[in-house]
Amino acid sequence: MLLGNSIKLSEACNYLSDVGLCAKDYLNRELSGSLSGGELKRIEIAMLAAKKSSLTVFDEPEAGIDLWSFNSLIGIFEKMHHEIQNSSIVIISHQEKILNIADEIILLSNGEIEKVRSKR
């Protein structure tokens, strides 16, 4: 359940599959402290994708993610962008691959906006 919105098990499996996880691997697993940092990050991204909010903020989502998962992140962000109408995704990142999918890039330096680049 996500803030009062429930999803079907098959939908949850699809979101987890998008981030490279198999839901069946977690059904009977003790989760208290047994998840790796990469697993936690993937589950967090899947939960945010399932939430379908009008504003989603990711702070360095690639941190702790292996190369395969990093490459799939771009697809996840693009899918979120296309599926959720009138929404915004803010991604704080230093990775050029992620920057390349942005509609707008805002460069901050010492807490000040230094440059803005828009694809529009």
Backbone as CSV, one residue per row, in Angstrom:
resi,resn,N_x,N_y,N_z,CA_x,CA_y,CA_z,C_x,C_y,C_z
1,MET,0.842,-1.174,0.000,0.000,0.000,0.000,0.884,1.232,0.000
2,LEU,0.553,2.201,-0.833,1.303,3.440,-0.925,0.368,4.609,-0.640
3,LEU,0.452,5.145,0.562,-0.382,6.282,0.953,-1.838,6.090,0.575
4,GLY,-2.394,4.950,0.949,-3.801,4.687,0.701,-4.104,4.069,-0.645
5,ASN,-3.126,3.984,-1.518,-3.332,3.371,-2.824,-2.691,1.995,-2.829
6,SER,-3.519,0.984,-2.982,-2.956,-0.365,-3.012,-2.700,-0.773,-4.458
7,ILE,-1.731,-1.645,-4.629,-1.438,-2.188,-5.948,-1.468,-3.701,-5.849
8,LYS,-1.706,-4.331,-6.959,-1.752,-5.792,-7.005,-0.343,-6.353,-6.902
9,LEU,-0.266,-7.594,-6.444,1.026,-8.268,-6.327,1.745,-8.302,-7.667
10,SER,1.001,-8.527,-8.745,1.628,-8.584,-10.069,2.230,-7.231,-10.452
11,GLU,1.563,-6.132,-10.056,2.104,-4.793,-10.323,3.385,-4.565,-9.521
12,ALA,3.372,-4.980,-8.248,4.566,-4.846,-7.417,5.722,-5.625,-8.031
13,CYS,5.426,-6.820,-8.523,6.456,-7.632,-9.179,7.008,-6.922,-10.406
14,ASN,6.151,-6.262,-11.169,6.606,-5.533,-12.360,7.532,-4.383,-11.992
15,TYR,7.170,-3.626,-10.944,8.028,-2.516,-10.521,9.382,-3.034,-10.040
16,LEU,9.371,-4.118,-9.271,10.627,-4.684,-8.796,11.440,-5.252,-9.953
17,SER,10.770,-5.852,-10.918,11.453,-6.376,-12.096,12.131,-5.254,-12.869
18,ASP,11.467,-4.090,-12.965,12.042,-2.938,-13.659,13.390,-2.533,-13.068
19,VAL,13.563,-2.742,-11.755,14.819,-2.367,-11.112,15.750,-3.569,-10.923
20,GLY,15.422,-4.677,-11.579,16.300,-5.834,-11.576,16.160,-6.766,-10.391
21,LEU,15.026,-6.726,-9.721,14.795,-7.615,-8.586,13.624,-8.543,-8.877
22,CYS,13.686,-9.741,-8.318,12.589,-10.694,-8.432,11.853,-10.706,-7.099
23,ALA,10.587,-10.353,-7.106,9.812,-10.253,-5.865,9.795,-11.559,-5.095
24,LYS,9.809,-12.688,-5.781,9.764,-13.993,-5.112,10.964,-14.206,-4.196
25,ASP,12.089,-13.567,-4.521,13.282,-13.692,-3.686,13.114,-13.021,-2.324
26,TYR,12.094,-12.166,-2.184,11.932,-11.388,-0.958,10.693,-11.773,-0.159
27,LEU,9.873,-12.695,-0.677,8.618,-13.044,-0.004,8.829,-13.622,1.387
28,ASN,9.745,-14.542,1.559,9.972,-15.188,2.852,11.322,-14.818,3.457
29,ARG,11.846,-13.682,3.074,13.178,-13.278,3.524,13.082,-12.339,4.715
30,GLU,13.912,-12.570,5.694,14.010,-11.665,6.838,14.700,-10.388,6.351
31,LEU,14.026,-9.253,6.465,14.541,-8.024,5.884,15.300,-7.140,6.864
32,SER,15.245,-7.454,8.132,15.899,-6.582,9.109,17.416,-6.642,8.958
33,GLY,17.957,-5.675,8.241,19.390,-5.568,8.078,20.028,-6.512,7.088
34,SER,19.236,-7.316,6.391,19.837,-8.287,5.480,19.890,-7.806,4.030
35,LEU,19.395,-6.619,3.756,19.435,-6.095,2.389,20.729,-5.317,2.160
36,SER,21.298,-5.485,0.987,22.490,-4.703,0.640,22.066,-3.270,0.320
37,GLY,23.035,-2.378,0.253,22.742,-0.992,-0.096,22.122,-0.880,-1.482
38,GLY,22.615,-1.691,-2.415,22.070,-1.681,-3.773,20.630,-2.175,-3.815
39,GLU,20.330,-3.220,-3.009,18.954,-3.726,-2.953,18.023,-2.671,-2.376
40,LEU,18.461,-2.021,-1.305,17.642,-0.969,-0.701,17.366,0.155,-1.693
41,LYS,18.386,0.548,-2.441,18.237,1.625,-3.422,17.260,1.220,-4.517
42,ARG,17.367,-0.016,-4.998,16.464,-0.503,-6.041,15.018,-0.541,-5.545
43,ILE,14.826,-1.034,-4.311,13.477,-1.096,-3.752,12.905,0.307,-3.583
44,GLU,13.726,1.239,-3.141,13.305,2.634,-2.994,12.845,3.207,-4.343
45,ILE,13.609,2.959,-5.382,13.260,3.464,-6.720,11.967,2.824,-7.207
46,ALA,11.812,1.513,-6.992,10.576,0.827,-7.393,9.370,1.398,-6.650
47,MET,9.531,1.667,-5.345,8.424,2.236,-4.559,8.029,3.616,-5.076
48,LEU,9.018,4.432,-5.392,8.713,5.769,-5.896,8.052,5.714,-7.273
49,ALA,8.478,4.785,-8.105,7.846,4.621,-9.420,6.392,4.184,-9.249
50,ALA,6.129,3.286,-8.315,4.768,2.791,-8.080,3.872,3.877,-7.505
51,LYS,4.449,4.787,-6.750,3.667,5.858,-6.105,3.031,6.798,-7.131
52,LYS,3.724,7.019,-8.239,3.226,7.877,-9.314,2.811,9.265,-8.818
53,SER,3.698,9.893,-8.076,3.386,11.222,-7.543,3.643,12.297,-8.592
54,SER,3.130,13.482,-8.340,3.310,14.583,-9.272,4.715,15.185,-9.177
55,LEU,5.420,14.919,-8.075,6.802,15.369,-7.917,7.592,14.274,-7.223
56,THR,8.657,13.833,-7.866,9.540,12.823,-7.289,10.958,13.372,-7.323
57,VAL,11.646,13.272,-6.188,13.018,13.768,-6.091,13.943,12.599,-5.792
58,PHE,14.987,12.464,-6.605,16.015,11.445,-6.412,17.326,12.157,-6.143
59,ASP,17.964,11.820,-5.039,19.270,12.388,-4.708,20.332,11.333,-4.985
60,GLU,21.069,11.525,-6.043,22.103,10.600,-6.496,21.609,9.149,-6.488
61,PRO,20.595,8.863,-7.302,20.007,7.522,-7.304,20.976,6.435,-7.758
62,GLU,22.045,6.828,-8.413,23.013,5.845,-8.896,23.991,5.398,-7.816
63,ALA,24.005,6.062,-6.681,24.935,5.717,-5.601,24.651,4.307,-5.081
64,GLY,25.673,3.489,-5.046,25.539,2.129,-4.540,24.912,1.150,-5.512
65,ILE,24.725,1.578,-6.748,24.075,0.743,-7.756,25.149,0.183,-8.692
66,ASP,25.019,-1.100,-9.019,25.967,-1.716,-9.954,25.723,-1.196,-11.372
67,LEU,26.660,-1.472,-12.266,26.611,-0.936,-13.630,25.337,-1.342,-14.364
68,TRP,24.906,-2.616,-14.250,23.690,-3.056,-14.940,22.496,-2.244,-14.457
69,SER,22.375,-2.096,-13.151,21.249,-1.358,-12.589,21.323,0.115,-12.966
70,PHE,22.532,0.665,-12.993,22.692,2.068,-13.373,22.156,2.311,-14.779
71,ASN,22.493,1.419,-15.693,22.008,1.574,-17.065,20.487,1.442,-17.143
72,SER,19.902,0.606,-16.307,18.445,0.454,-16.329,17.737,1.631,-15.663
73,LEU,18.435,2.378,-14.809,17.841,3.554,-14.162,17.309,4.549,-15.190
74,ILE,18.083,4.745,-16.222,17.688,5.700,-17.248,16.344,5.305,-17.845
75,GLY,16.173,4.027,-18.143,14.898,3.538,-18.663,13.759,3.725,-17.671
76,ILE,14.046,3.512,-16.400,13.025,3.691,-15.365,12.591,5.153,-15.301
77,PHE,13.554,6.070,-15.314,13.207,7.494,-15.263,12.417,7.915,-16.496
78,GLU,12.815,7.436,-17.658,12.081,7.756,-18.884,10.666,7.196,-18.834
79,LYS,10.510,5.977,-18.332,9.184,5.363,-18.201,8.309,6.171,-17.239
80,MET,8.878,6.577,-16.103,8.134,7.395,-15.147,7.696,8.709,-15.799
81,HIS,8.596,9.317,-16.535,8.322,10.603,-17.185,7.165,10.491,-18.175
82,HIS,7.116,9.393,-18.908,6.070,9.220,-19.922,4.747,8.729,-19.339
83,GLU,4.795,7.970,-18.248,3.574,7.395,-17.681,2.792,8.355,-16.791
84,ILE,3.473,9.280,-16.159,2.814,10.151,-15.194,2.655,11.542,-15.803
85,GLN,1.443,11.859,-16.209,1.165,13.144,-16.846,1.258,14.285,-15.822
86,ASN,1.691,15.440,-16.273,1.793,16.641,-15.442,2.603,16.396,-14.174
87,SER,3.708,15.721,-14.320,4.553,15.448,-13.169,5.977,15.913,-13.452
88,SER,6.743,16.014,-12.392,8.144,16.401,-12.513,9.004,15.418,-11.744
89,ILE,10.148,15.122,-12.310,11.134,14.282,-11.654,12.394,15.124,-11.509
90,VAL,12.849,15.305,-10.291,14.078,16.037,-10.025,15.134,15.004,-9.667
91,ILE,16.239,15.030,-10.415,17.324,14.087,-10.179,18.588,14.883,-9.876
92,ILE,19.125,14.665,-8.701,20.384,15.293,-8.318,21.466,14.268,-8.631
93,SER,22.336,14.594,-9.594,23.314,13.620,-10.044,24.515,14.303,-10.679
94,HIS,25.614,13.572,-10.702,26.831,14.022,-11.372,27.106,13.173,-12.602
95,GLN,26.214,12.238,-12.899,26.431,11.292,-13.987,25.917,11.843,-15.319
96,GLU,26.780,11.891,-16.294,26.436,12.443,-17.602,25.311,11.681,-18.280
97,LYS,25.276,10.346,-18.148,24.209,9.568,-18.780,22.838,9.997,-18.278
98,ILE,22.740,10.295,-17.001,21.468,10.755,-16.451,21.189,12.182,-16.911
99,LEU,22.209,13.000,-16.951,22.023,14.382,-17.394,21.510,14.443,-18.833
100,ASN,21.915,13.481,-19.662,21.514,13.486,-21.069,20.020,13.272,-21.283
101,ILE,19.299,12.715,-20.310,17.864,12.495,-20.483,17.030,13.645,-19.924
102,ALA,17.692,14.622,-19.316,16.983,15.722,-18.654,16.356,16.689,-19.657
103,ASP,15.169,17.180,-19.308,14.545,18.261,-20.071,15.216,19.586,-19.730
104,GLU,15.689,19.672,-18.500,16.340,20.894,-18.038,17.427,20.519,-17.037
105,ILE,18.565,21.194,-17.132,19.668,20.969,-16.209,19.964,22.289,-15.515
106,ILE,20.051,22.225,-14.200,20.380,23.405,-13.409,21.685,23.106,-12.682
107,LEU,22.694,23.898,-12.956,23.997,23.727,-12.333,24.071,24.637,-11.116
108,LEU,24.290,24.029,-9.947,24.428,24.777,-8.707,25.890,24.807,-8.292
109,SER,26.326,25.938,-7.804,27.677,26.074,-7.280,27.596,26.920,-6.020
110,ASN,28.057,26.365,-4.910,28.000,27.056,-3.622,26.596,27.547,-3.286
111,GLY,25.594,26.735,-3.612,24.211,27.067,-3.279,23.550,28.072,-4.201
112,GLU,24.222,28.468,-5.241,23.692,29.455,-6.192,23.528,28.817,-7.567
113,ILE,22.481,29.235,-8.294,22.295,28.760,-9.668,23.343,29.418,-10.548
114,GLU,24.177,28.578,-11.152,25.251,29.094,-12.003,24.856,29.074,-13.479
115,LYS,24.084,28.045,-13.878,23.728,27.912,-15.292,22.477,27.059,-15.399
116,VAL,21.634,27.383,-16.401,20.444,26.600,-16.693,20.460,26.247,-18.170
117,ARG,20.242,24.960,-18.454,20.149,24.506,-19.846,18.811,23.802,-20.015
118,SER,18.052,24.242,-20.997,16.741,23.650,-21.261,16.706,23.088,-22.663
119,LYS,16.078,21.907,-22.821,15.934,21.303,-24.148,14.705,21.824,-24.882
120,ARG,13.910,22.567,-24.199,12.661,23.066,-24.812,12.908,24.163,-25.776
